[in-house]
Amino acid sequence: MNQQASALVTAADISRLAGVTRATVSNWRRRHPDFPAPAGGTDTSPTYDLDAVRAWLAARGQLPEDTPADRLRTALRIHPGDGELALRLLAVVPAAARLDPGEREALPELREDALLRWVRSAADDGADDIPGIVDPTYGPDTTGPLRALLRCVVTDGAEAATDVLAERLLEDAGGTGTYLTPRPLAALMARLLTDSAGASPTSVLDPACGTGSLLAAAAYTGASELRGQDVLTAQAAQAAVRLRLSAPEAAISVRTGDSLRSDAFKGLTADAVLCNPPYGLRDWGHDDLAYDPRWAYGVPPKGEPELAWVQHCLAHLTPSGRAVLLMPPAVAERTAGRRIRAQLVRDGALRAVVSLPPGAAPPLHIGLHLWVLERPDPQAKAPGTVLFVDAAAEIRDLDWTAVNVTVLSAWRTYLAHQGDFTGAPGTAGAVPITDLLNEAVDLTPARHVRTAPRQALRPALLARQASELYDQLRGAATHLAALSTDGDWPPADGRPRDWRTATGADLLRGGALSLFHTAPPGRRTRGGPPQQLRPEAEPGVLRALTAADVFENRPASGTEADLPTGVAVPLVQESDVLLTEILRVGRTAVTRVVEPNESGCFLGPHLLLFRPDRRRLDPWFLAGFLAAAQNVNAAATGTSLVRVDPRRLRVPLLPLAEQQRYGAAFRRLHELRTAARRADRAAEEVTHLLNTGLTGGALLPDGHGSA
């Protein structure tokens, strides 16, 4: 019997299979009468026969080569009770990851009886620690999905295999998404837990742990006892597995359930708490928990669930223990929560509020806040100030290196010199508690730090800085004007040129290109020779090119904190072409050709590195066509997170001499854009400084004599 014929897939599965967005699949259904008819499901959520879909996609040239991850998705689809099977298979991933590479690669090819013996033994060793798995069984009917899983682990890595299993688990759980905290943000939150000497807490709790990213970040900084709870069993199970993969030596305990209503760690106190709580949920248990002892700072109003999470986290801390929570900005100023905010400030529980630039975490259009809290120690002196940091004030686009420097330098300096912390005008400041306890108790950082104290302005220094910035502006404007004189771009004859093109996949197969990227932990990269492993380095020594560096066309600003640990990281070489992998809102992808002085930097995450054979491809020609808007849009995949599929990008097939003509033109455009941005930044800097000086009374209008 052919099991494949009975497989049913959803529109989301089709989008993953074809590497397009779900909106594209909807368009296909509406516009193409020959698109396969639904074979099951409901009117609002139909399912389709997998063979029919594959045949339709193949006929249109829309069916990419199957990857191990695709084959695992298919194996799960055709298995009855695939969601329950995905949960059982999660227990297999850590066991396979622990094996030596040779043993791991041999597993998928074992005879059925030997494979089942191994998996039963491996799952029994760790299944009890994964929420939702009770007495896992593996029979002959699971051999196909099991082999597909192991091949995915071997080829793509344990984390990628976990991602595929997670997709199925969340579909069956009815989850609308995962509580994903981006890795750079998780790392920043974990660093805020360290004390002024850099020491990290031993035990860390996350009561809304999602897939475990915050706990993994805490483990990276040195925490060795990790506890988490999540309302979705699917997410709690993922967290348990991901933590085993990223922190195998840590003591890990992950539970399932609603932390506010059914606290799995009731009575436990930890050195620190990290939390990215769910936002805006009115049904959080207000009526049931009205007399809960956790509300030491006041009963949270029904519309203030975030303040319930704040007090839940404080209740789980040891005296002087620290918590860092990611909060929506409205919590800092909503009228309903002002009494609780006032009590948190009055008792010294609130230590700092940090505003982040938009894009730091979903929802991406909002600048979220970080609240740093400490459980008051009755034996210690209460703090007299609260630190406010506006990391969004001077950072126009999300730049994690700049955010880390701004936030951590202010926080560590504040911890070390609380009594005489002067802050940074417009960015950071320590506000006396008495100044905050007014009628509004508004804790929005911009309200407290964007006005520079008049006494902090130094007239002579500002005047000298203004003169220097004017010189920089004149130089940048002169350079831009010189580049702007070359504008002779003749039209093509009659109509636009029509080229034969090759896809990235074709060029890779033909050896004209090699493709690299910085894989997440546990994942291998394909498409090129073995990659350079990241060496150990002192903080700040290792240079890495980040996606923000490519967007802003600036020197490498990344450090070892921007790179995954324990995995291969590529080194860039002169004439490599870098392409941003993730499409940002309102922007297309950006390319950059590596200059000689950048050779030897490490490649940061979310960048694709194309290494052309210089005898066949000109780097600047390649860069110009890879980043073409119509090319990028056709190769984009995903819905909430849109990525560029490098294998679907197209490049014209032209003789090398003609490529070089186009390459020279693309390089001139790059220089023009770079000069324009430099002039724009110089103008912004000089006008900001002059505005500050004029409005603060430190500078006089141009041409005005001294009073």
PDB file of N, CA and C in Angstrom, residues 524-563:
ATOM      1  N   ARG A 524      24.153  22.262  10.475  1.00  0.00           N
ATOM      2  CA  ARG A 524      25.243  22.294   9.516  1.00  0.00           C
ATOM      3  C   ARG A 524      24.898  23.244   8.376  1.00  0.00           C
ATOM      4  N   THR A 525      25.924  23.729   7.716  1.00  0.00           N
ATOM      5  CA  THR A 525      25.705  24.513   6.518  1.00  0.00           C
ATOM      6  C   THR A 525      26.076  23.675   5.317  1.00  0.00           C
ATOM      7  N   ARG A 526      25.431  24.026   4.199  1.00  0.00           N
ATOM      8  CA  ARG A 526      25.689  23.265   2.980  1.00  0.00           C
ATOM      9  C   ARG A 526      26.033  24.234   1.862  1.00  0.00           C
ATOM     10  N   GLY A 527      26.589  23.698   0.784  1.00  0.00           N
ATOM     11  CA  GLY A 527      26.819  24.516  -0.379  1.00  0.00           C
ATOM     12  C   GLY A 527      28.245  25.038  -0.485  1.00  0.00           C
ATOM     13  N   GLY A 528      29.163  24.627   0.347  1.00  0.00           N
ATOM     14  CA  GLY A 528      30.523  25.129   0.288  1.00  0.00           C
ATOM     15  C   GLY A 528      31.455  24.241   1.074  1.00  0.00           C
ATOM     16  N   PRO A 529      32.745  24.549   1.061  1.00  0.00           N
ATOM     17  CA  PRO A 529      33.727  23.760   1.799  1.00  0.00           C
ATOM     18  C   PRO A 529      33.576  23.932   3.296  1.00  0.00           C
ATOM     19  N   PRO A 530      34.284  23.131   4.071  1.00  0.00           N
ATOM     20  CA  PRO A 530      34.176  23.250   5.526  1.00  0.00           C
ATOM     21  C   PRO A 530      34.464  24.669   5.990  1.00  0.00           C
ATOM     22  N   GLN A 531      33.764  25.094   7.037  1.00  0.00           N
ATOM     23  CA  GLN A 531      33.858  26.466   7.503  1.00  0.00           C
ATOM     24  C   GLN A 531      34.788  26.577   8.704  1.00  0.00           C
ATOM     25  N   GLN A 532      35.303  27.792   8.887  1.00  0.00           N
ATOM     26  CA  GLN A 532      36.198  28.085  10.004  1.00  0.00           C
ATOM     27  C   GLN A 532      35.412  28.063  11.312  1.00  0.00           C
ATOM     28  N   LEU A 533      35.893  27.315  12.284  1.00  0.00           N
ATOM     29  CA  LEU A 533      35.248  27.325  13.589  1.00  0.00           C
ATOM     30  C   LEU A 533      35.630  28.583  14.353  1.00  0.00           C
ATOM     31  N   ARG A 534      34.663  29.143  15.074  1.00  0.00           N
ATOM     32  CA  ARG A 534      34.908  30.347  15.865  1.00  0.00           C
ATOM     33  C   ARG A 534      35.857  30.026  17.011  1.00  0.00           C
ATOM     34  N   PRO A 535      36.975  30.736  17.112  1.00  0.00           N
ATOM     35  CA  PRO A 535      37.898  30.476  18.220  1.00  0.00           C
ATOM     36  C   PRO A 535      37.430  31.191  19.467  1.00  0.00           C
ATOM     37  N   GLU A 536      38.024  30.821  20.583  1.00  0.00           N
ATOM     38  CA  GLU A 536      37.763  31.570  21.809  1.00  0.00           C
ATOM     39  C   GLU A 536      38.458  32.932  21.706  1.00  0.00           C
ATOM     40  N   ALA A 537      37.814  33.982  22.190  1.00  0.00           N
ATOM     41  CA  ALA A 537      38.385  35.321  22.095  1.00  0.00           C
ATOM     42  C   ALA A 537      37.979  36.128  23.299  1.00  0.00           C
ATOM     43  N   GLU A 538      38.802  37.098  23.650  1.00  0.00           N
ATOM     44  CA  GLU A 538      38.454  38.006  24.730  1.00  0.00           C
ATOM     45  C   GLU A 538      37.304  38.889  24.282  1.00  0.00           C
ATOM     46  N   PRO A 539      36.403  39.297  25.189  1.00  0.00           N
ATOM     47  CA  PRO A 539      35.295  40.157  24.815  1.00  0.00           C
ATOM     48  C   PRO A 539      35.773  41.410  24.085  1.00  0.00           C
ATOM     49  N   GLY A 540      35.093  41.692  22.957  1.00  0.00           N
ATOM     50  CA  GLY A 540      35.393  42.888  22.193  1.00  0.00           C
ATOM     51  C   GLY A 540      36.506  42.703  21.174  1.00  0.00           C
ATOM     52  N   VAL A 541      37.225  41.536  21.170  1.00  0.00           N
ATOM     53  CA  VAL A 541      38.333  41.341  20.250  1.00  0.00           C
ATOM     54  C   VAL A 541      37.844  40.807  18.913  1.00  0.00           C
ATOM     55  N   LEU A 542      36.944  39.867  18.945  1.00  0.00           N
ATOM     56  CA  LEU A 542      36.468  39.218  17.734  1.00  0.00           C
ATOM     57  C   LEU A 542      35.605  40.175  16.924  1.00  0.00           C
ATOM     58  N   ARG A 543      35.894  40.330  15.632  1.00  0.00           N
ATOM     59  CA  ARG A 543      35.096  41.184  14.766  1.00  0.00           C
ATOM     60  C   ARG A 543      34.158  40.328  13.931  1.00  0.00           C
ATOM     61  N   ALA A 544      32.927  40.778  13.803  1.00  0.00           N
ATOM     62  CA  ALA A 544      31.947  40.074  12.979  1.00  0.00           C
ATOM     63  C   ALA A 544      31.138  41.102  12.212  1.00  0.00           C
ATOM     64  N   LEU A 545      30.883  40.813  10.936  1.00  0.00           N
ATOM     65  CA  LEU A 545      29.997  41.646  10.136  1.00  0.00           C
ATOM     66  C   LEU A 545      28.570  41.230  10.424  1.00  0.00           C
ATOM     67  N   THR A 546      27.744  42.167  10.833  1.00  0.00           N
ATOM     68  CA  THR A 546      26.356  41.883  11.169  1.00  0.00           C
ATOM     69  C   THR A 546      25.443  42.353  10.052  1.00  0.00           C
ATOM     70  N   ALA A 547      24.176  41.932  10.111  1.00  0.00           N
ATOM     71  CA  ALA A 547      23.198  42.389   9.131  1.00  0.00           C
ATOM     72  C   ALA A 547      23.037  43.906   9.200  1.00  0.00           C
ATOM     73  N   ALA A 548      23.090  44.470  10.421  1.00  0.00           N
ATOM     74  CA  ALA A 548      22.990  45.927  10.563  1.00  0.00           C
ATOM     75  C   ALA A 548      24.169  46.624   9.889  1.00  0.00           C
ATOM     76  N   ASP A 549      25.370  46.026   9.950  1.00  0.00           N
ATOM     77  CA  ASP A 549      26.528  46.611   9.273  1.00  0.00           C
ATOM     78  C   ASP A 549      26.303  46.687   7.767  1.00  0.00           C
ATOM     79  N   VAL A 550      25.702  45.631   7.216  1.00  0.00           N
ATOM     80  CA  VAL A 550      25.451  45.617   5.774  1.00  0.00           C
ATOM     81  C   VAL A 550      24.377  46.631   5.413  1.00  0.00           C
ATOM     82  N   PHE A 551      23.303  46.705   6.208  1.00  0.00           N
ATOM     83  CA  PHE A 551      22.248  47.686   5.953  1.00  0.00           C
ATOM     84  C   PHE A 551      22.810  49.109   5.974  1.00  0.00           C
ATOM     85  N   GLU A 552      23.664  49.405   6.956  1.00  0.00           N
ATOM     86  CA  GLU A 552      24.171  50.767   7.137  1.00  0.00           C
ATOM     87  C   GLU A 552      25.477  51.019   6.394  1.00  0.00           C
ATOM     88  N   ASN A 553      26.030  49.970   5.755  1.00  0.00           N
ATOM     89  CA  ASN A 553      27.305  50.076   5.043  1.00  0.00           C
ATOM     90  C   ASN A 553      28.382  50.690   5.941  1.00  0.00           C
ATOM     91  N   ARG A 554      28.605  50.058   7.082  1.00  0.00           N
ATOM     92  CA  ARG A 554      29.585  50.557   8.039  1.00  0.00           C
ATOM     93  C   ARG A 554      30.575  49.437   8.346  1.00  0.00           C
ATOM     94  N   PRO A 555      31.684  49.731   9.004  1.00  0.00           N
ATOM     95  CA  PRO A 555      32.656  48.685   9.344  1.00  0.00           C
ATOM     96  C   PRO A 555      32.052  47.635  10.277  1.00  0.00           C
ATOM     97  N   ALA A 556      32.723  46.482  10.331  1.00  0.00           N
ATOM     98  CA  ALA A 556      32.258  45.392  11.187  1.00  0.00           C
ATOM     99  C   ALA A 556      32.161  45.857  12.626  1.00  0.00           C
ATOM    100  N   SER A 557      30.973  45.678  13.219  1.00  0.00           N
ATOM    101  CA  SER A 557      30.756  46.146  14.589  1.00  0.00           C
ATOM    102  C   SER A 557      30.407  45.013  15.533  1.00  0.00           C
ATOM    103  N   GLY A 558      30.256  43.802  15.025  1.00  0.00           N
ATOM    104  CA  GLY A 558      29.836  42.689  15.860  1.00  0.00           C
ATOM    105  C   GLY A 558      30.969  42.150  16.715  1.00  0.00           C
ATOM    106  N   THR A 559      30.577  41.475  17.793  1.00  0.00           N
ATOM    107  CA  THR A 559      31.528  40.810  18.679  1.00  0.00           C
ATOM    108  C   THR A 559      31.112  39.358  18.827  1.00  0.00           C
ATOM    109  N   GLU A 560      31.825  38.618  19.694  1.00  0.00           N
ATOM    110  CA  GLU A 560      31.501  37.204  19.887  1.00  0.00           C
ATOM    111  C   GLU A 560      30.079  37.010  20.408  1.00  0.00           C
ATOM    112  N   ALA A 561      29.492  38.033  21.037  1.00  0.00           N
ATOM    113  CA  ALA A 561      28.120  37.906  21.541  1.00  0.00           C
ATOM    114  C   ALA A 561      27.108  37.798  20.413  1.00  0.00           C
ATOM    115  N   ASP A 562      27.483  38.225  19.205  1.00  0.00           N
ATOM    116  CA  ASP A 562      26.572  38.163  18.067  1.00  0.00           C
ATOM    117  C   ASP A 562      26.649  36.833  17.340  1.00  0.00           C
ATOM    118  N   LEU A 563      27.543  35.942  17.759  1.00  0.00           N
ATOM    119  CA  LEU A 563      27.744  34.681  17.063  1.00  0.00           C
ATOM    120  C   LEU A 563      27.288  33.511  17.929  1.00  0.00           C
TER     121      LEU A 563
END
